[in-house]
mmCIF file of C-alpha atoms and ligand atoms in Angstrom:
data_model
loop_
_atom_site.group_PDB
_atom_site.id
_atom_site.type_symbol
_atom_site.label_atom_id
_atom_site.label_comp_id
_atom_site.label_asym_id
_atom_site.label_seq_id
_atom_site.Cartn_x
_atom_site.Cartn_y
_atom_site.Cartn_z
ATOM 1 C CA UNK T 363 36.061 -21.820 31.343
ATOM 2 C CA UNK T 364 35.715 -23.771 28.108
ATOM 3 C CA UNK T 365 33.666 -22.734 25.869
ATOM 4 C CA UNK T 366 31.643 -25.510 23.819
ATOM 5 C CA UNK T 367 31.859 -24.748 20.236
ATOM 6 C CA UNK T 368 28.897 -25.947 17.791
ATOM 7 C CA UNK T 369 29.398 -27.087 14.392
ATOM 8 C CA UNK T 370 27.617 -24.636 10.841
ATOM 9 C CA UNK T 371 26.587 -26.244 7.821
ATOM 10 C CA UNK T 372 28.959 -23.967 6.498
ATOM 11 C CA UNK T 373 31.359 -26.957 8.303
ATOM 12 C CA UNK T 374 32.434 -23.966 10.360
ATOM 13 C CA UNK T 375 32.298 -24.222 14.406
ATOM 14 C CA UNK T 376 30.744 -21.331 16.554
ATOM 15 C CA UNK T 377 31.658 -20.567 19.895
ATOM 16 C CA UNK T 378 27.812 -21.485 21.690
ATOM 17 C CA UNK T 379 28.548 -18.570 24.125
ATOM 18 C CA UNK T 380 29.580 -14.948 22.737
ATOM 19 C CA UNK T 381 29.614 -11.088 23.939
ATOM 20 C CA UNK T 382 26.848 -9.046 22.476
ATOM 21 C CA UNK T 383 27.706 -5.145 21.977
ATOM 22 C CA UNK T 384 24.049 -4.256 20.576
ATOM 23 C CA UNK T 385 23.235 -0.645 22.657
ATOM 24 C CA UNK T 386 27.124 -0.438 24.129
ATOM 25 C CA UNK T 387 28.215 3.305 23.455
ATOM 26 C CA UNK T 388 31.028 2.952 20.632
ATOM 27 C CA UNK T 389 32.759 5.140 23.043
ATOM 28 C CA UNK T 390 32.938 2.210 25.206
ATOM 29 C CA UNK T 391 32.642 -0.582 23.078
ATOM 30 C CA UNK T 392 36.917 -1.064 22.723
ATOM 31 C CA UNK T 393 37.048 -1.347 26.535
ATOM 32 C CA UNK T 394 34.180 -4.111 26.978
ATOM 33 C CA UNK T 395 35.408 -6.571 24.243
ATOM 34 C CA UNK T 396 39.086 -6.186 25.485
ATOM 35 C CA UNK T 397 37.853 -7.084 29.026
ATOM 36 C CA UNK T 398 35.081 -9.674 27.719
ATOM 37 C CA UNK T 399 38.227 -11.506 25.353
ATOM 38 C CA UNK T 400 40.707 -10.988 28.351
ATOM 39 C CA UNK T 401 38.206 -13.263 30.938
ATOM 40 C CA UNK T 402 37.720 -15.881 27.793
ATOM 41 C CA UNK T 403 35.375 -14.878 25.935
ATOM 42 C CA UNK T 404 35.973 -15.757 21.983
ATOM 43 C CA UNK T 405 33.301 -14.774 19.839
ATOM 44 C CA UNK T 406 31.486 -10.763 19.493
ATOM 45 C CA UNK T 407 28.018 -10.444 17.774
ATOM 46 C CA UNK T 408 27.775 -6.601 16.643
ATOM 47 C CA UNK T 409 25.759 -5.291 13.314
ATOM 48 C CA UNK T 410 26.155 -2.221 10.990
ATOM 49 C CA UNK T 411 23.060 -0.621 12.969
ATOM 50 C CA UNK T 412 25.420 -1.248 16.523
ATOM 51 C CA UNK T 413 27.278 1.861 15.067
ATOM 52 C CA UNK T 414 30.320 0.172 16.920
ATOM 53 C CA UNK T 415 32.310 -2.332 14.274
ATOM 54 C CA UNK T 416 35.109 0.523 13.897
ATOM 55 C CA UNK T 417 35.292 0.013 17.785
ATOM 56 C CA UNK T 418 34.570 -3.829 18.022
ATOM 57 C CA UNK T 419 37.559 -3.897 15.537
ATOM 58 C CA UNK T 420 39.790 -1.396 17.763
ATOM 59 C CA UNK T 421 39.327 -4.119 20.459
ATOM 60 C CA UNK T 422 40.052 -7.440 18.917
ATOM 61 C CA UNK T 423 43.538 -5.742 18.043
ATOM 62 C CA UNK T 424 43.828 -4.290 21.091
ATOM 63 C CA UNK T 425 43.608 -7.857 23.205
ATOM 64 C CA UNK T 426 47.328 -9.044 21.883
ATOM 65 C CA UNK T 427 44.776 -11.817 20.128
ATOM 66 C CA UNK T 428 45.214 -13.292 16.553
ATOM 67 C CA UNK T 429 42.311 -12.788 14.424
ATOM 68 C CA UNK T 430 41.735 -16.046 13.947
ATOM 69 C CA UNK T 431 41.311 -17.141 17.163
ATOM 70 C CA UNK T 432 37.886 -14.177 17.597
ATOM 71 C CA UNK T 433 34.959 -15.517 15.899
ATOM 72 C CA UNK T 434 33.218 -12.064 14.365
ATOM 73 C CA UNK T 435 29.729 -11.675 13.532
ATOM 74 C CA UNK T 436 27.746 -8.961 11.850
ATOM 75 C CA UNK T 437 24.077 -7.618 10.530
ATOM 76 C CA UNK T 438 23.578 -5.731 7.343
ATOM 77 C CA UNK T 439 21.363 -2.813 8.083
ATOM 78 C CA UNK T 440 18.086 -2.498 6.932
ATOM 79 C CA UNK T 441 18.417 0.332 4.206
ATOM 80 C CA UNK T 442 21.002 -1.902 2.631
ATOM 81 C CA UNK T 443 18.663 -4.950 1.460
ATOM 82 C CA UNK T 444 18.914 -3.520 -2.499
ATOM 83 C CA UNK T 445 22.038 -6.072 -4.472
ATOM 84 C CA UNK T 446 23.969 -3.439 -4.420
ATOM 85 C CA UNK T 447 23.633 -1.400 -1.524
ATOM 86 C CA UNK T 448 24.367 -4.747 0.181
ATOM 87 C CA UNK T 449 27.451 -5.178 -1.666
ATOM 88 C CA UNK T 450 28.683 -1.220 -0.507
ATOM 89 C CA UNK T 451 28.088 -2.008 3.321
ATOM 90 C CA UNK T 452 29.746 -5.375 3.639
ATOM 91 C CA UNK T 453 32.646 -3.866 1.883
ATOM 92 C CA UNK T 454 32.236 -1.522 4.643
ATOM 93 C CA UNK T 455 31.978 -3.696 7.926
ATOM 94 C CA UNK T 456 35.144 -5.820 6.195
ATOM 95 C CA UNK T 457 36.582 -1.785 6.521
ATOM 96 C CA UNK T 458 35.399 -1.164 9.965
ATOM 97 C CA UNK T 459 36.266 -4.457 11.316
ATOM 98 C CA UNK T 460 39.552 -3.924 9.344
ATOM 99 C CA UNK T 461 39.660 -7.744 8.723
ATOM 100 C CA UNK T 462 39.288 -9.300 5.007
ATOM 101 C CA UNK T 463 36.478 -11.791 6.570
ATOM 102 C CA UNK T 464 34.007 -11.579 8.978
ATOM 103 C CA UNK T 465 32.949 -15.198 10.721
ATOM 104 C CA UNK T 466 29.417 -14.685 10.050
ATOM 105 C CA UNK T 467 26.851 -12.075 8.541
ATOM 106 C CA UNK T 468 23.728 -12.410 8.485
ATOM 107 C CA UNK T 469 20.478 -10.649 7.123
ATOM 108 C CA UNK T 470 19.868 -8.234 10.345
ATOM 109 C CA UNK T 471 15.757 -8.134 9.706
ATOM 110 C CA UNK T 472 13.113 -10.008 6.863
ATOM 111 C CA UNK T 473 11.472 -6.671 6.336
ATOM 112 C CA UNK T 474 8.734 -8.629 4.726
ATOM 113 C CA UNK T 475 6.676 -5.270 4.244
ATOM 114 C CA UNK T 476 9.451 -3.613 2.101
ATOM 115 C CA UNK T 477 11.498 -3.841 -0.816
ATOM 116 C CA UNK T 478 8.308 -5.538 -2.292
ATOM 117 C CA UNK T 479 8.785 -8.225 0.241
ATOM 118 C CA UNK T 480 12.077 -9.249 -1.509
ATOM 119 C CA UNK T 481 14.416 -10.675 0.844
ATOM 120 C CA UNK T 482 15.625 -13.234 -1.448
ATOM 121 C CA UNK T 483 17.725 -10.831 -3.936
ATOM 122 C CA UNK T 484 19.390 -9.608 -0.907
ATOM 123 C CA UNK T 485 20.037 -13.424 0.404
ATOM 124 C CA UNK T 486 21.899 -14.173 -3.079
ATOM 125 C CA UNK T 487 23.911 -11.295 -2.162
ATOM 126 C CA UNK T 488 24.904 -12.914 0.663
ATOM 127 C CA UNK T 489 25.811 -15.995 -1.459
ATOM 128 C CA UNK T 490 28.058 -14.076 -2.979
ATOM 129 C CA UNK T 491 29.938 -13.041 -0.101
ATOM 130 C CA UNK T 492 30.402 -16.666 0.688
ATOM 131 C CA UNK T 493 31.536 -17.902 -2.243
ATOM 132 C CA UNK T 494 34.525 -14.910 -1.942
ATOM 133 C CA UNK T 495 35.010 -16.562 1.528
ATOM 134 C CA UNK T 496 34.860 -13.014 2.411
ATOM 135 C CA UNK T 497 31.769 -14.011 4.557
ATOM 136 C CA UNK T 498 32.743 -17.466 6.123
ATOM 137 C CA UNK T 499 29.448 -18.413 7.348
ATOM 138 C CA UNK T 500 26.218 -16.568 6.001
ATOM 139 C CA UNK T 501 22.736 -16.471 7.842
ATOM 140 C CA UNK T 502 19.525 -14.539 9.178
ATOM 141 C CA UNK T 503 18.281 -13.030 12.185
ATOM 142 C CA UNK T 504 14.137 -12.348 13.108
ATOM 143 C CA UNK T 505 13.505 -14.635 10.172
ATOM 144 C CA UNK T 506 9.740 -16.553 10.454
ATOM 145 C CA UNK T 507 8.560 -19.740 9.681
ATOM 146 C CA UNK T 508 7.540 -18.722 5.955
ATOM 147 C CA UNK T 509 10.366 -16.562 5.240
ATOM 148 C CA UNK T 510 12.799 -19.648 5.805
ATOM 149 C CA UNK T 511 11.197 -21.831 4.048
ATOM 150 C CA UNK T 512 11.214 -18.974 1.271
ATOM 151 C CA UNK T 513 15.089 -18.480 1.335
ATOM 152 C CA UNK T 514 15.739 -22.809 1.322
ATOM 153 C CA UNK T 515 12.859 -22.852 -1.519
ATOM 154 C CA UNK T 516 14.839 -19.971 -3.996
ATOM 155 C CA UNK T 517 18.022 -19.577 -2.616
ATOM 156 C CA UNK T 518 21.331 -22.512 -3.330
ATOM 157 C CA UNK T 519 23.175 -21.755 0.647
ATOM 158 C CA UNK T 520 20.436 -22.602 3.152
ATOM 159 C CA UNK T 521 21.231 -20.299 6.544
ATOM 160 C CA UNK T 522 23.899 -21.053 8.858
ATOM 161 C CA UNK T 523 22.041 -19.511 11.767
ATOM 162 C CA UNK T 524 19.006 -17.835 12.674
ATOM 163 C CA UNK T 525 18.866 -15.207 15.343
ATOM 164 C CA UNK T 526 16.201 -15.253 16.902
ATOM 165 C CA UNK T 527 14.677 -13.392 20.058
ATOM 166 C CA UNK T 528 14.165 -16.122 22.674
ATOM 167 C CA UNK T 529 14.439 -16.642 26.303
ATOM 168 C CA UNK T 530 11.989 -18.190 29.505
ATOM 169 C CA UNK T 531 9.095 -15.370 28.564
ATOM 170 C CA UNK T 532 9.489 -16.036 24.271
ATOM 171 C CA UNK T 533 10.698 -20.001 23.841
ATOM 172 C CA UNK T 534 9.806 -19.217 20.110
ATOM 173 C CA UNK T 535 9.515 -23.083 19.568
ATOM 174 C CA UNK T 536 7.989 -23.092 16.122
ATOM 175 C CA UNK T 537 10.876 -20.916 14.923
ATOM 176 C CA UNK T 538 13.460 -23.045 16.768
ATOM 177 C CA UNK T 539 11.425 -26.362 15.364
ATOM 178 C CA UNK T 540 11.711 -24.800 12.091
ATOM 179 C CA UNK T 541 15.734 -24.186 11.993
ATOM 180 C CA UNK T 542 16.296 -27.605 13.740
ATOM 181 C CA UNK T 543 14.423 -29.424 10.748
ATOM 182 C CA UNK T 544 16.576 -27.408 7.942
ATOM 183 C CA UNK T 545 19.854 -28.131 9.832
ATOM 184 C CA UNK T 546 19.739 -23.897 11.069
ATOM 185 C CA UNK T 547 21.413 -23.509 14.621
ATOM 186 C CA UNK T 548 19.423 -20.757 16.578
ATOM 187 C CA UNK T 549 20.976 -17.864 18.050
ATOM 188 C CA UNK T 550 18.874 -16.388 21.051
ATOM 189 C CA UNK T 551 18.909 -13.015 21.436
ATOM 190 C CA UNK T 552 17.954 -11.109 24.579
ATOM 191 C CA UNK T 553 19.130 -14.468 26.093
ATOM 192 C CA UNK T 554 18.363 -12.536 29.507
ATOM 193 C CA UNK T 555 15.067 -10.774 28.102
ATOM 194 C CA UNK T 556 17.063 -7.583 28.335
ATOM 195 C CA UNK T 557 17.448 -8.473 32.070
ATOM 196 C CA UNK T 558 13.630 -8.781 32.599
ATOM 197 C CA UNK T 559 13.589 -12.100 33.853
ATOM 198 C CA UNK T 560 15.930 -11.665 36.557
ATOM 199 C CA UNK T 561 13.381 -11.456 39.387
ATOM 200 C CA UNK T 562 11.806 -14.217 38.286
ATOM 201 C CA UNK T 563 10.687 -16.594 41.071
ATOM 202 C CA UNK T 564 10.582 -19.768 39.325
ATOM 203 C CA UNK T 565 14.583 -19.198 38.523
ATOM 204 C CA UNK T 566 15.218 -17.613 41.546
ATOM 205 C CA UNK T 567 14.471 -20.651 43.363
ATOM 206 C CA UNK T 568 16.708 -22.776 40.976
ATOM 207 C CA UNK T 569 19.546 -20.206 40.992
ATOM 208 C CA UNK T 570 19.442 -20.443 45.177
ATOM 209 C CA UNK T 571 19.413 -24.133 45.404
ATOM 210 C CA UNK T 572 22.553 -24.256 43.087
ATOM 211 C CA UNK T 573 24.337 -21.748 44.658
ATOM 212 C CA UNK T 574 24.463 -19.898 41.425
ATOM 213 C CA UNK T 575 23.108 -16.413 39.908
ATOM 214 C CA UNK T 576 19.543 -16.295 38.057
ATOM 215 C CA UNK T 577 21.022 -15.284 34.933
ATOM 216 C CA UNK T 578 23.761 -18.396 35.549
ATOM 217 C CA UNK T 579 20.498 -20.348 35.590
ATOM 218 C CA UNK T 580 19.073 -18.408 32.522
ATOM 219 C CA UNK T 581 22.272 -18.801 30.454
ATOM 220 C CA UNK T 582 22.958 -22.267 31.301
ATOM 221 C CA UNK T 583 18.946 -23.313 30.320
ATOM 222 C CA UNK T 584 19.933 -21.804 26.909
ATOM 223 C CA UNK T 585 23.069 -23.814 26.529
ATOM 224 C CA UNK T 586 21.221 -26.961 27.469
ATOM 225 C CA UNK T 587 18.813 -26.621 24.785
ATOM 226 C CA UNK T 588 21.491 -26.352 22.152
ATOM 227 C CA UNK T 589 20.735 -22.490 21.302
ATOM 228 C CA UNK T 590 23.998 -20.144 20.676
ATOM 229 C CA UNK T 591 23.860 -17.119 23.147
ATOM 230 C CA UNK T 592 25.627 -13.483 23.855
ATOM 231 C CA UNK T 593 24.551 -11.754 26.323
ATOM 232 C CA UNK T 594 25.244 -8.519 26.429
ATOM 233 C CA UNK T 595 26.796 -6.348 30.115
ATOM 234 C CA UNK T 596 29.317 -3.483 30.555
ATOM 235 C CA UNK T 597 30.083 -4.507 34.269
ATOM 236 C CA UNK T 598 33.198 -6.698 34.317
ATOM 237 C CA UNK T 599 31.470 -8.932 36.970
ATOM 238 C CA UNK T 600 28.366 -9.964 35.288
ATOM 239 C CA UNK T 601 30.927 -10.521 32.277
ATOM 240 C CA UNK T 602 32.841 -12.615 33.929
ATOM 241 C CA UNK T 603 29.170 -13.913 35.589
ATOM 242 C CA UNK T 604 27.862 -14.890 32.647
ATOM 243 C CA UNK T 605 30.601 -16.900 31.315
ATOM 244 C CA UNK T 606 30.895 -18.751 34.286
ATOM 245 C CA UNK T 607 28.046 -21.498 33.360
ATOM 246 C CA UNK T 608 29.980 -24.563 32.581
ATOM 247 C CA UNK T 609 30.622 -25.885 35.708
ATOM 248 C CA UNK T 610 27.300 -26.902 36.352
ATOM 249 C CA UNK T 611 24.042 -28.354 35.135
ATOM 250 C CA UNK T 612 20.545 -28.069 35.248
ATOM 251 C CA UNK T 613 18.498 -30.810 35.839
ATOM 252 C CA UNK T 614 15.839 -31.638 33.487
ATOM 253 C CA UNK T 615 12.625 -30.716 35.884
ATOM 254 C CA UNK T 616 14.858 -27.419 35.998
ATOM 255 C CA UNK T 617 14.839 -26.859 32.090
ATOM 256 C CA UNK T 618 11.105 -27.625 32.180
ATOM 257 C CA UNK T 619 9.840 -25.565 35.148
ATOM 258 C CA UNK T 620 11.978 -22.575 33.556
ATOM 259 C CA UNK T 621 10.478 -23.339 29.495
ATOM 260 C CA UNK T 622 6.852 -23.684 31.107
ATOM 261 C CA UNK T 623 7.311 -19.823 32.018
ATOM 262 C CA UNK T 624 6.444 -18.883 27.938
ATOM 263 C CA UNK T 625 4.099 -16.030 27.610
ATOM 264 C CA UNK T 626 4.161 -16.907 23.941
ATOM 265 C CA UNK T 627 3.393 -13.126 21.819
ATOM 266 C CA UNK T 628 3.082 -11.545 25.048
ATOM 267 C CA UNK T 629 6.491 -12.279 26.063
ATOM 268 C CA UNK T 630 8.465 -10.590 23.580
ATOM 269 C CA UNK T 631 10.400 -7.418 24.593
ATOM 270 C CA UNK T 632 11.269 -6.308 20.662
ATOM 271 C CA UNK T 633 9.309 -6.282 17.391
ATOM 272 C CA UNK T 634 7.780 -8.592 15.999
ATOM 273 C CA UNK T 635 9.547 -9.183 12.616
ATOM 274 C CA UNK T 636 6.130 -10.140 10.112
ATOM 275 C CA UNK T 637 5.457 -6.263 10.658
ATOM 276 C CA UNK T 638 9.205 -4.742 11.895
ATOM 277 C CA UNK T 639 10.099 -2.401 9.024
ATOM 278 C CA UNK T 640 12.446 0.555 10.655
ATOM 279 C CA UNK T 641 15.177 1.818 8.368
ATOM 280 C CA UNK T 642 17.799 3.921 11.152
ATOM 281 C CA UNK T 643 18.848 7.057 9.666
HETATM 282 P P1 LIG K 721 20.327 -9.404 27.184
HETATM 283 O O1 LIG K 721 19.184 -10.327 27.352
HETATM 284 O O2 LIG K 721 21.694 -9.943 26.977
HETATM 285 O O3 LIG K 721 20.291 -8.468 28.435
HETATM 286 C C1 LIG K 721 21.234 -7.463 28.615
HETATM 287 C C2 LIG K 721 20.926 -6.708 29.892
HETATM 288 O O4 LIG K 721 20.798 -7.629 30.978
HETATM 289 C C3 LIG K 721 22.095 -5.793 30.240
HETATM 290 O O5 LIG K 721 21.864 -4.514 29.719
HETATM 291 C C4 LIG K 721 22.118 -5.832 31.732
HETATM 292 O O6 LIG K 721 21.293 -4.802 32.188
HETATM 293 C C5 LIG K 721 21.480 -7.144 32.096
HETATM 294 N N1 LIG K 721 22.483 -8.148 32.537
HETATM 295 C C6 LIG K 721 23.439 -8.753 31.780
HETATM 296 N N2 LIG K 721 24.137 -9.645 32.519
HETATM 297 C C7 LIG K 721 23.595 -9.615 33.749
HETATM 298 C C8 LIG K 721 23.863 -10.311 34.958
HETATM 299 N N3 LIG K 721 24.816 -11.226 35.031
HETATM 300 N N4 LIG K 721 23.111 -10.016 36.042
HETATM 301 C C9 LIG K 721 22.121 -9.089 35.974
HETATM 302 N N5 LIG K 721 21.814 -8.402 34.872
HETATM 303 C C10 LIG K 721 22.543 -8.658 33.759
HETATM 304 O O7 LIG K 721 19.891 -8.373 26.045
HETATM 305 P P2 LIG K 721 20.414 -7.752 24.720
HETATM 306 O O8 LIG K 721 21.628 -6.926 24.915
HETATM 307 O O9 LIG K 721 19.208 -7.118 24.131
HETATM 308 O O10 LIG K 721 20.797 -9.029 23.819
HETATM 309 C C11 LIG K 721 22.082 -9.617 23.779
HETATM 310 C C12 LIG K 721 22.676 -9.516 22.411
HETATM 311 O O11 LIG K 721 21.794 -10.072 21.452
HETATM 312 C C13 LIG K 721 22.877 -8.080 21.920
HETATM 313 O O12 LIG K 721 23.997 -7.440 22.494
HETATM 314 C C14 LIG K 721 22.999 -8.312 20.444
HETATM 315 O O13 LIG K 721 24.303 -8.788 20.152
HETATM 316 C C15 LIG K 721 21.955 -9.395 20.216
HETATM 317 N N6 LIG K 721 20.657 -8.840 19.760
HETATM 318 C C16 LIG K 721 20.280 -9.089 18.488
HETATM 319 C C17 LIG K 721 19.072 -8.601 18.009
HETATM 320 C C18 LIG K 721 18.666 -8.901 16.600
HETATM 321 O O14 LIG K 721 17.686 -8.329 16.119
HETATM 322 N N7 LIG K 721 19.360 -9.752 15.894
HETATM 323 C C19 LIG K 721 18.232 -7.852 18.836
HETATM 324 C C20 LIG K 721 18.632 -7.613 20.149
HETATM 325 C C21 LIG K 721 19.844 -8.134 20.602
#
C-alpha cells in the first residue's frame, strides 16, 4: 500500500497515514512499531507524556530501516511549557528517540488556564528548535480557534499542523476551517473515536456494501477529507486493517451520510482543551 504523503509549510511532506502509540505499554511499544513499519507503515506519532520514545526509538532501529526514511513525531509535556523547561525535554526526546531530529514536535496541549495563559513564550521555543533544524517541522495539538490566531498574531513560524480530536461523532469543522485558512494541515486524533464508532449503523452499512471493515470506512472518510491520521492498535491484523484503505473510495453521499453523524460537544471522548489543564506527574 502507498501511502499518500501531504506537503508542511515547513516545505516538508508527511506521511497522511501514521501509527499512533498514545496508551501502548512501553513494554510493548518496540514490538508494535517494528510490526506496524514491517507491513508499511512510515510515520509514528508518540509524545513525552506516551512514556514510550526510549521504546519508539528501540523500534525504528530495530526494523533494519534508515532513519530517514521514519517520519517521527512528538508532544512536549505539559509541565514543560516554561522557555526553559521546554528547552531540557526536547533535548530529552532528541535522547530518547536517540536521533539528532525529530520530524515534527508540536505543543502537546494550549493550557490556556496556566502559565498565565502564556502559550506563546513556549511557541518561540519551538522556533528555536526549528531554526537548529533540530525540530524539522514545528506545530500544535488541541489548539482552538483563538489560540491560533494568537500564535500567527505574535509568533514569526505559523504551525505546521494542528492535532486535533476529530472523527464521525466530533467533525470539529470550525477548528479544521480555521487551520485550512492559515495554510495548518489537521491531524485527527482518535481517528476511530477510541473505537467508539465501530458499531455504528450508518458506517456499517457503507463498510458492508464495499466489502470493507467499518474502521476501513472510518479511516478512508478521514483521508478523503484531507486530514492526517494514526490510528492507534496492538493486534497485527487491525494494523495491517487499517492501512489497507487505498484501494478504494468512498463516494461522496458516503462522506456526507458519515460527517452528518456530528454530535458536535457531545461527541468528544477527551477534554476539551479551553479548560484541559492536567500536568502528569
Ligand atoms: P483511535 O481512534 O485510534 O482508536 C484506538 C482504538 O480503536 C484501539 O485501542 C482499538 O481498541 C480500536 N481499533 C483500532 N483499530 C481497529 C480496527 N481495525 N478494528 C476495530 N477496532 C480497532 O484512538 P487513539 O489511540 O486515542 O488515537 C490515535 C492516536 O492519536 C494516538 O495513538 C495518539 O498518537 C494520538 N492522540 C493524540 C492526542 C492528543 O492530545 N494530541 C490524544 C489522543 C490520541
Amino acid at each position: 500500500m502507498t501511502v499518500p504523503d501531504l506537503l508542511l509549510n515547513s516545505g516538508h511532506k508527511i506521511p497522511q497515514l501514521g501509527f499512533g502509540v498514545f496508551k501502548i505499554d512501553p513494554a510493548e511499544t518496540a514490538d508494535a512499531v517494528i510490526e506496524a513499519l514491517r507491513v508499511g507503515y512510515r510515520h509514528i506519532d508518540t509524545a513525552q507524556m506516551y512514556r514510550n520514545e526510549i521504546e519508539v526509538g528501540e523500534g525504528v532501529r530495530a526494523s533494519g530501516l534508515d532513519r530517514s526514511e521514519v517520519y517521527l513525531t512528538s508532544k512536549l509535556n505539559n509541565g514543560f511549557h516554561r522557555p526553559d523547561d521546554a528547552r531540557r525535554a526536547f533535548d530529552g526526546t532528541l535522547e530518547a528517540l536517540g536521533s539528532d531530529y525529530v520530524d515534527l514536535f508540536l505543543i502537546h496541549w494550549p493550557l490556556p488556564t496556566l502559565y498565565d495563559g502564556d502559550f506563546v513564550s513556549t511557541w518561540l521555543t519551538l522556533e528555536e528548535f526549528y531554526r537548529q533544524g533540530r525540530a524539522r517541522s514545528i506545530g500544535v495539538s488541541n489548539f482552538q480557534v483563538s489560540h491560533l490566531r494568537r500564535l500567527v498574531q505574535e509568533g514569526e513560524v505559523v504551525p505546521a499542523v494542528n492535532q486535533i480530536e476529530v472523527h464521525p461523532y466530533l467533525c470539529n469543522e470550525e477548528v479544521r476551517a480555521t487551520n485550512a485558512e492559515l495554510g495548518i494541515v489537521t491531524e485527527a486524533w482518535s481517528p476511530l473515536a477510541k473505537g467508539r464508532f465501530l458499531q455504528d449503523p450508518t458506517v456499517g452499512a457503507i463498510a458492508s456494501r464495499l466489502g470493507r471493515t467499518p474502521a476501513q470506512v472510518t479511516l478512508r472518510w478521514h483521508i478523503q477529507r484531507g486530514d492526517v491520521i494514526f490510528p492507534k492498535s496492538t493486534t497485527p491484523a487491525r494494523i495491517r486493517e487499517n492501512l489497507q484503505i487505498f484501494d478504494f473510495e468512498l463516494e461522496p453521499e458516503d462522506i456526507a451520510a458519515i460527517s452528518a453523524l456530528d454530535r458536535g460537544e457531545a461527541g468528544r471522548t477527551g477534554p476539551n482543551p479551553d479548560v484541559f489543564a492536567r500536568i502528569p506527574r
